[in-house]
PDB file of C-alpha atoms in Angstrom:
ATOM      1  CA  MET A   5     -34.257  44.080 -11.914  1.00 93.00           C
ATOM      2  CA  HIS A   6     -30.987  45.935 -11.361  1.00 96.00           C
ATOM      3  CA  VAL A   7     -29.493  46.195  -7.866  1.00 97.00           C
ATOM      4  CA  GLU A   8     -26.911  48.786  -6.801  1.00 97.00           C
ATOM      5  CA  LEU A   9     -25.343  48.521  -3.340  1.00 97.00           C
ATOM      6  CA  VAL A  10     -24.205  51.764  -1.696  1.00 95.00           C
ATOM      7  CA  ASN A  11     -22.199  52.607   1.457  1.00 91.00           C
ATOM      8  CA  GLN A  12     -20.584  49.179   1.681  1.00 90.00           C
ATOM      9  CA  PRO A  13     -19.636  47.398   3.833  1.00 86.00           C
ATOM     10  CA  GLY A  14     -20.713  48.922   7.157  1.00 84.00           C
ATOM     11  CA  ASN A  15     -24.051  50.603   6.397  1.00 91.00           C
ATOM     12  CA  THR A  16     -25.160  49.127   3.109  1.00 95.00           C
ATOM     13  CA  ALA A  17     -28.428  49.989   1.392  1.00 96.00           C
ATOM     14  CA  ALA A  18     -29.767  48.490  -1.837  1.00 97.00           C
ATOM     15  CA  LYS A  19     -31.119  50.610  -4.675  1.00 98.00           C
ATOM     16  CA  VAL A  20     -33.360  48.380  -6.801  1.00 98.00           C
ATOM     17  CA  SER A  21     -34.292  49.704 -10.249  1.00 98.00           C
ATOM     18  CA  LEU A  22     -37.296  48.150 -11.981  1.00 97.00           C
ATOM     19  CA  ARG A  23     -38.878  48.429 -15.390  1.00 96.00           C
ATOM     20  CA  PRO A  24     -42.656  48.196 -15.867  1.00 95.00           C
ATOM     21  CA  GLY A  25     -43.666  44.549 -15.500  1.00 93.00           C
ATOM     22  CA  GLU A  26     -40.726  43.699 -13.213  1.00 95.00           C
ATOM     23  CA  VAL A  27     -41.414  42.875  -9.569  1.00 95.00           C
ATOM     24  CA  CYS A  28     -39.108  42.968  -6.554  1.00 96.00           C
ATOM     25  CA  THR A  29     -40.143  40.846  -3.565  1.00 93.00           C
ATOM     26  CA  ALA A  30     -38.735  42.083  -0.246  1.00 93.00           C
ATOM     27  CA  GLU A  31     -38.996  41.432   3.458  1.00 89.00           C
ATOM     28  CA  SER A  32     -41.696  43.344   5.308  1.00 87.00           C
ATOM     29  CA  GLY A  33     -40.365  46.641   6.653  1.00 90.00           C
ATOM     30  CA  ALA A  34     -37.255  46.684   4.432  1.00 93.00           C
ATOM     31  CA  MET A  35     -38.331  49.671   2.291  1.00 96.00           C
ATOM     32  CA  LEU A  36     -36.438  52.914   2.979  1.00 97.00           C
ATOM     33  CA  ALA A  37     -37.751  55.017   0.098  1.00 97.00           C
ATOM     34  CA  MET A  38     -39.301  54.552  -3.348  1.00 97.00           C
ATOM     35  CA  SER A  39     -40.415  56.406  -6.439  1.00 97.00           C
ATOM     36  CA  SER A  40     -44.004  57.663  -6.445  1.00 96.00           C
ATOM     37  CA  ASN A  41     -45.098  55.343  -9.276  1.00 96.00           C
ATOM     38  CA  MET A  42     -44.313  52.193  -7.257  1.00 96.00           C
ATOM     39  CA  GLN A  43     -47.224  49.908  -6.428  1.00 95.00           C
ATOM     40  CA  ILE A  44     -46.949  47.685  -3.335  1.00 94.00           C
ATOM     41  CA  THR A  45     -48.740  44.362  -2.947  1.00 92.00           C
ATOM     42  CA  THR A  46     -48.465  42.503   0.371  1.00 88.00           C
ATOM     43  CA  THR A  47     -48.905  38.714   0.560  1.00 82.00           C
ATOM     44  CA  THR A  48     -47.645  35.771   2.570  1.00 72.00           C
ATOM     45  CA  HIS A  49     -45.693  34.290  -0.346  1.00 62.00           C
ATOM     46  CA  LYS A  50     -45.740  34.922  -4.092  1.00 58.00           C
ATOM     47  CA  LYS A  51     -47.299  38.076  -5.531  1.00 52.00           C
ATOM     48  CA  GLN A  52     -50.235  36.225  -7.034  1.00 50.00           C
ATOM     49  CA  SER A  53     -50.628  33.538  -4.365  1.00 47.00           C
ATOM     50  CA  GLY A  54     -49.932  33.387  -0.667  1.00 48.00           C
ATOM     51  CA  SER A  55     -51.050  30.888   1.940  1.00 50.00           C
ATOM     52  CA  LEU A  56     -50.973  30.873   5.719  1.00 49.00           C
ATOM     53  CA  PHE A  57     -49.079  27.576   5.519  1.00 51.00           C
ATOM     54  CA  LYS A  58     -46.295  29.248   3.539  1.00 54.00           C
ATOM     55  CA  ALA A  59     -46.297  32.144   6.010  1.00 52.00           C
ATOM     56  CA  ALA A  60     -46.013  29.794   8.986  1.00 52.00           C
ATOM     57  CA  LYS A  61     -43.052  28.070   7.352  1.00 52.00           C
ATOM     58  CA  ARG A  62     -41.350  31.431   6.832  1.00 49.00           C
ATOM     59  CA  LEU A  63     -41.839  32.311  10.498  1.00 52.00           C
ATOM     60  CA  LEU A  64     -40.088  29.082  11.481  1.00 50.00           C
ATOM     61  CA  GLY A  65     -37.195  30.144   9.263  1.00 47.00           C
ATOM     62  CA  GLY A  66     -36.775  33.395  11.205  1.00 48.00           C
ATOM     63  CA  GLU A  67     -38.387  35.663   8.615  1.00 49.00           C
ATOM     64  CA  SER A  68     -41.429  37.933   8.842  1.00 56.00           C
ATOM     65  CA  LEU A  69     -44.983  36.806   8.171  1.00 60.00           C
ATOM     66  CA  PHE A  70     -45.528  38.962   5.067  1.00 77.00           C
ATOM     67  CA  LEU A  71     -43.656  39.827   1.883  1.00 85.00           C
ATOM     68  CA  ASN A  72     -43.967  43.102  -0.011  1.00 92.00           C
ATOM     69  CA  HIS A  73     -43.938  43.111  -3.818  1.00 94.00           C
ATOM     70  CA  PHE A  74     -42.847  46.336  -5.539  1.00 96.00           C
ATOM     71  CA  GLU A  75     -43.874  46.978  -9.146  1.00 96.00           C
ATOM     72  CA  PRO A  76     -43.545  50.304 -11.024  1.00 97.00           C
ATOM     73  CA  GLN A  77     -46.527  51.533 -12.994  1.00 96.00           C
ATOM     74  CA  ASP A  78     -46.210  52.806 -16.593  1.00 94.00           C
ATOM     75  CA  THR A  79     -42.605  54.044 -16.242  1.00 97.00           C
ATOM     76  CA  PRO A  80     -39.416  52.692 -14.624  1.00 97.00           C
ATOM     77  CA  GLY A  81     -39.111  53.117 -10.868  1.00 97.00           C
ATOM     78  CA  GLU A  82     -36.837  52.403  -7.942  1.00 97.00           C
ATOM     79  CA  VAL A  83     -37.048  51.255  -4.345  1.00 98.00           C
ATOM     80  CA  TRP A  84     -34.403  51.556  -1.631  1.00 98.00           C
ATOM     81  CA  LEU A  85     -34.059  48.683   0.847  1.00 97.00           C
ATOM     82  CA  GLY A  86     -32.312  48.499   4.223  1.00 95.00           C
ATOM     83  CA  THR A  87     -31.986  46.310   7.323  1.00 92.00           C
ATOM     84  CA  ASP A  88     -32.354  46.687  11.100  1.00 87.00           C
ATOM     85  CA  LEU A  89     -28.700  45.934  11.901  1.00 86.00           C
ATOM     86  CA  ALA A  90     -25.752  47.759  10.360  1.00 89.00           C
ATOM     87  CA  GLY A  91     -23.895  45.587   7.890  1.00 92.00           C
ATOM     88  CA  ASP A  92     -23.255  44.520   4.340  1.00 95.00           C
ATOM     89  CA  MET A  93     -25.288  43.063   1.479  1.00 96.00           C
ATOM     90  CA  VAL A  94     -24.528  40.787  -1.442  1.00 96.00           C
ATOM     91  CA  VAL A  95     -26.296  40.333  -4.791  1.00 97.00           C
ATOM     92  CA  LEU A  96     -26.353  36.694  -5.893  1.00 96.00           C
ATOM     93  CA  PRO A  97     -27.558  35.405  -9.291  1.00 94.00           C
ATOM     94  CA  LEU A  98     -29.242  31.995  -9.188  1.00 95.00           C
ATOM     95  CA  ASN A  99     -29.387  29.798 -12.272  1.00 93.00           C
ATOM     96  CA  ASN A 100     -31.722  26.991 -11.229  1.00 90.00           C
ATOM     97  CA  ASP A 101     -29.441  26.201  -8.297  1.00 88.00           C
ATOM     98  CA  ASN A 102     -30.431  26.142  -4.629  1.00 90.00           C
ATOM     99  CA  LEU A 103     -29.100  28.374  -1.886  1.00 93.00           C
ATOM    100  CA  ILE A 104     -29.561  27.784   1.854  1.00 91.00           C
ATOM    101  CA  VAL A 105     -29.937  31.050   3.803  1.00 90.00           C
ATOM    102  CA  GLN A 106     -29.986  31.617   7.556  1.00 86.00           C
ATOM    103  CA  GLY A 107     -33.139  33.193   8.985  1.00 75.00           C
ATOM    104  CA  GLY A 108     -32.889  36.990   8.940  1.00 82.00           C
ATOM    105  CA  SER A 109     -30.403  37.244   6.056  1.00 91.00           C
ATOM    106  CA  PHE A 110     -32.905  37.190   3.185  1.00 91.00           C
ATOM    107  CA  LEU A 111     -33.704  40.714   1.989  1.00 94.00           C
ATOM    108  CA  ALA A 112     -35.144  40.609  -1.536  1.00 95.00           C
ATOM    109  CA  CYS A 113     -35.399  38.744  -4.856  1.00 94.00           C
ATOM    110  CA  ASP A 114     -37.125  38.928  -8.204  1.00 92.00           C
ATOM    111  CA  GLU A 115     -40.110  36.852  -9.329  1.00 89.00           C
ATOM    112  CA  GLY A 116     -37.979  34.055 -10.733  1.00 91.00           C
ATOM    113  CA  ILE A 117     -36.902  32.903  -7.267  1.00 92.00           C
ATOM    114  CA  GLU A 118     -39.021  30.970  -4.797  1.00 87.00           C
ATOM    115  CA  VAL A 119     -38.465  31.367  -1.055  1.00 82.00           C
ATOM    116  CA  ASP A 120     -39.171  28.155   0.843  1.00 80.00           C
ATOM    117  CA  LEU A 121     -38.273  26.520   4.131  1.00 71.00           C
ATOM    118  CA  GLY A 122     -35.348  24.125   4.443  1.00 62.00           C
ATOM    119  CA  TRP A 123     -35.076  21.559   7.257  1.00 53.00           C
ATOM    120  CA  GLN A 124     -31.547  21.140   8.590  1.00 52.00           C
ATOM    121  CA  GLY A 125     -32.329  18.551  11.232  1.00 48.00           C
ATOM    122  CA  PHE A 126     -31.722  18.386  14.938  1.00 43.00           C
ATOM    123  CA  LYS A 127     -27.964  18.853  14.472  1.00 46.00           C
ATOM    124  CA  SER A 128     -28.676  22.587  14.260  1.00 46.00           C
ATOM    125  CA  ILE A 129     -30.251  22.573  17.734  1.00 42.00           C
ATOM    126  CA  LEU A 130     -26.909  21.503  19.170  1.00 42.00           C
ATOM    127  CA  SER A 131     -25.244  24.562  17.656  1.00 43.00           C
ATOM    128  CA  GLY A 132     -27.664  26.967  19.324  1.00 47.00           C
ATOM    129  CA  GLU A 133     -28.994  28.045  15.933  1.00 49.00           C
ATOM    130  CA  SER A 134     -32.387  27.566  14.313  1.00 51.00           C
ATOM    131  CA  ILE A 135     -33.235  24.095  13.019  1.00 51.00           C
ATOM    132  CA  PHE A 136     -34.905  25.754  10.029  1.00 64.00           C
ATOM    133  CA  TRP A 137     -33.232  27.624   7.179  1.00 80.00           C
ATOM    134  CA  LEU A 138     -34.676  29.326   4.127  1.00 84.00           C
ATOM    135  CA  LYS A 139     -34.134  27.748   0.721  1.00 86.00           C
ATOM    136  CA  LEU A 140     -33.930  29.989  -2.345  1.00 91.00           C
ATOM    137  CA  LYS A 141     -34.400  28.219  -5.646  1.00 91.00           C
ATOM    138  CA  GLY A 142     -35.053  29.114  -9.266  1.00 93.00           C
ATOM    139  CA  ARG A 143     -33.564  31.540 -11.763  1.00 94.00           C
ATOM    140  CA  GLY A 144     -33.062  35.202 -10.955  1.00 95.00           C
ATOM    141  CA  THR A 145     -31.415  37.626  -8.545  1.00 95.00           C
ATOM    142  CA  ALA A 146     -31.396  37.485  -4.743  1.00 96.00           C
ATOM    143  CA  VAL A 147     -30.185  40.070  -2.239  1.00 97.00           C
ATOM    144  CA  LEU A 148     -28.882  38.890   1.149  1.00 96.00           C
ATOM    145  CA  SER A 149     -27.852  40.960   4.163  1.00 94.00           C
ATOM    146  CA  SER A 150     -25.410  40.420   7.017  1.00 93.00           C
ATOM    147  CA  PHE A 151     -24.441  41.839  10.390  1.00 91.00           C
ATOM    148  CA  GLY A 152     -21.076  43.424   9.660  1.00 90.00           C
ATOM    149  CA  ALA A 153     -19.073  42.726   6.504  1.00 91.00           C
ATOM    150  CA  ILE A 154     -19.949  39.765   4.289  1.00 93.00           C
ATOM    151  CA  TYR A 155     -17.414  37.656   2.431  1.00 92.00           C
ATOM    152  CA  PRO A 156     -17.489  34.395   0.431  1.00 96.00           C
ATOM    153  CA  ILE A 157     -15.360  31.338   1.152  1.00 96.00           C
ATOM    154  CA  GLU A 158     -14.883  28.867  -1.688  1.00 97.00           C
ATOM    155  CA  ILE A 159     -14.771  25.305  -0.354  1.00 97.00           C
ATOM    156  CA  ASP A 160     -13.408  22.216  -2.046  1.00 96.00           C
ATOM    157  CA  GLY A 161     -13.052  19.602   0.662  1.00 96.00           C
ATOM    158  CA  ASP A 162     -13.558  20.357   4.372  1.00 94.00           C
ATOM    159  CA  TYR A 163     -13.860  23.735   6.103  1.00 94.00           C
ATOM    160  CA  ILE A 164     -14.826  24.976   9.597  1.00 91.00           C
ATOM    161  CA  VAL A 165     -17.127  27.982  10.157  1.00 91.00           C
ATOM    162  CA  ASP A 166     -18.551  29.342  13.428  1.00 87.00           C
ATOM    163  CA  THR A 167     -22.296  28.735  13.410  1.00 82.00           C
ATOM    164  CA  GLY A 168     -23.187  32.338  14.274  1.00 84.00           C
ATOM    165  CA  HIS A 169     -21.280  33.725  11.289  1.00 89.00           C
ATOM    166  CA  ILE A 170     -23.027  31.811   8.498  1.00 91.00           C
ATOM    167  CA  VAL A 171     -25.150  33.899   6.113  1.00 93.00           C
ATOM    168  CA  ALA A 172     -25.774  31.347   3.352  1.00 94.00           C
ATOM    169  CA  PHE A 173     -24.212  28.360   1.614  1.00 94.00           C
ATOM    170  CA  SER A 174     -24.570  26.301  -1.550  1.00 94.00           C
ATOM    171  CA  GLU A 175     -26.872  23.322  -1.214  1.00 91.00           C
ATOM    172  CA  THR A 176     -24.109  21.225  -2.787  1.00 93.00           C
ATOM    173  CA  LEU A 177     -22.314  21.363   0.577  1.00 93.00           C
ATOM    174  CA  ASN A 178     -22.953  18.957   3.449  1.00 91.00           C
ATOM    175  CA  PHE A 179     -22.393  20.018   7.036  1.00 85.00           C
ATOM    176  CA  SER A 180     -22.119  18.599  10.516  1.00 84.00           C
ATOM    177  CA  ILE A 181     -21.857  20.166  13.973  1.00 79.00           C
ATOM    178  CA  THR A 182     -18.623  19.501  15.837  1.00 78.00           C
ATOM    179  CA  LYS A 183     -16.421  20.966  18.598  1.00 68.00           C
ATOM    180  CA  ALA A 184     -13.982  23.750  17.740  1.00 61.00           C
ATOM    181  CA  GLY A 185     -10.942  22.417  19.631  1.00 56.00           C
ATOM    182  CA  LYS A 186      -9.379  19.016  20.057  1.00 61.00           C
ATOM    183  CA  SER A 187     -11.386  18.497  23.229  1.00 51.00           C
ATOM    184  CA  TRP A 188     -14.632  19.829  24.683  1.00 49.00           C
ATOM    185  CA  LEU A 189     -12.677  21.609  27.421  1.00 51.00           C
ATOM    186  CA  GLN A 190     -10.514  23.454  24.886  1.00 50.00           C
ATOM    187  CA  SER A 191     -13.604  24.423  22.882  1.00 46.00           C
ATOM    188  CA  ILE A 192     -15.369  25.845  25.936  1.00 52.00           C
ATOM    189  CA  LEU A 193     -12.331  27.647  27.372  1.00 48.00           C
ATOM    190  CA  GLY A 194     -11.469  29.077  23.960  1.00 48.00           C
ATOM    191  CA  GLY A 195     -14.927  30.650  23.669  1.00 48.00           C
ATOM    192  CA  GLU A 196     -15.700  28.923  20.374  1.00 54.00           C
ATOM    193  CA  GLY A 197     -17.886  26.028  21.493  1.00 62.00           C
ATOM    194  CA  LEU A 198     -19.599  24.296  18.575  1.00 75.00           C
ATOM    195  CA  VAL A 199     -18.762  24.974  14.940  1.00 82.00           C
ATOM    196  CA  CYS A 200     -20.065  23.889  11.566  1.00 86.00           C
ATOM    197  CA  LYS A 201     -17.907  21.572   9.462  1.00 89.00           C
ATOM    198  CA  PHE A 202     -18.703  21.819   5.751  1.00 93.00           C
ATOM    199  CA  SER A 203     -17.674  19.201   3.242  1.00 95.00           C
ATOM    200  CA  GLY A 204     -17.940  19.047  -0.533  1.00 96.00           C
ATOM    201  CA  LYS A 205     -17.619  21.770  -3.161  1.00 96.00           C
ATOM    202  CA  GLY A 206     -19.432  25.089  -3.028  1.00 96.00           C
ATOM    203  CA  THR A 207     -19.509  28.528  -1.394  1.00 96.00           C
ATOM    204  CA  VAL A 208     -20.226  29.707   2.135  1.00 96.00           C
ATOM    205  CA  TRP A 209     -21.023  33.388   2.688  1.00 96.00           C
ATOM    206  CA  CYS A 210     -19.952  34.549   6.154  1.00 94.00           C
ATOM    207  CA  GLN A 211     -20.585  37.670   8.226  1.00 93.00           C
ATOM    208  CA  SER A 212     -17.945  39.368  10.355  1.00 90.00           C
ATOM    209  CA  HIS A 213     -20.244  39.863  13.377  1.00 82.00           C
ATOM    210  CA  ASN A 214     -22.564  37.581  15.363  1.00 74.00           C
ATOM    211  CA  GLU A 215     -26.035  38.821  16.354  1.00 66.00           C
ATOM    212  CA  SER A 216     -26.322  36.499  19.365  1.00 61.00           C
ATOM    213  CA  SER A 217     -22.940  37.496  20.779  1.00 57.00           C
ATOM    214  CA  PHE A 218     -23.715  41.180  20.209  1.00 51.00           C
ATOM    215  CA  GLY A 219     -27.067  40.810  21.967  1.00 56.00           C
ATOM    216  CA  SER A 220     -25.477  39.044  24.938  1.00 55.00           C
ATOM    217  CA  LEU A 221     -22.899  41.817  25.245  1.00 55.00           C
ATOM    218  CA  LEU A 222     -25.366  44.669  24.854  1.00 61.00           C
ATOM    219  CA  GLY A 223     -28.249  43.235  26.892  1.00 62.00           C
ATOM    220  CA  PRO A 224     -26.876  43.685  30.438  1.00 65.00           C
ATOM    221  CA  ASN A 225     -25.832  47.269  29.695  1.00 67.00           C
ATOM    222  CA  LEU A 226     -29.324  48.145  28.449  1.00 67.00           C
ATOM    223  CA  LYS A 227     -30.885  46.744  31.624  1.00 62.00           C
ATOM    224  CA  ALA A 228     -28.430  48.645  33.812  1.00 53.00           C
ATOM    225  CA  GLY A 229     -29.119  51.894  31.997  1.00 48.00           C
ATOM    226  CA  SER A 230     -32.892  51.563  32.318  1.00 47.00           C
ATOM    227  CA  LYS A 231     -32.869  51.622  36.145  1.00 47.00           C
TER     228      LYS A 231
END
């Protein structure tokens, strides 16, 4: 499949072009528009096989219960994909390597990639983030989304990233949760709190905005306006 990203980086949409026999697997509700020859199959996992166990694992990872599979009939077709929050997207080729993705950032992939659940342990609870992440593995193309702009950071050694700004990272990287400042008091007063310390060699994809912080800022105003 061929993916073209338009209107980057603030309001990105993905135009996915498919030939007959090619299948694009996308999150439920991501479709904006599509050609009339596109056939949609909805399952809980792969196009040909989906189980409730796989669906339950995806829910724990912060994704929706169902996946939609788009396949053009007879002639080439296209499908446009978008997200709920305004932001960027990135197209990542996988060559039998594994990618760890935060819940909510997976948008689409082709049939060569399997979407599974990755366990990150109780250290993630301390950061205020989910203890479950999605694991993408196999050979093919994946499309990830972010809240705000998305940018890669190449790591060779140690690097610190705020937990709420992580979109995905190479499985070759190890990470631990630690305080942002020299002391807990400095971390709390500085508004950073806990951060993620990566070590090893690989890539971390970050987003410029934080959904949790945005929700905390917007929430009180919505309640005040509804009275």
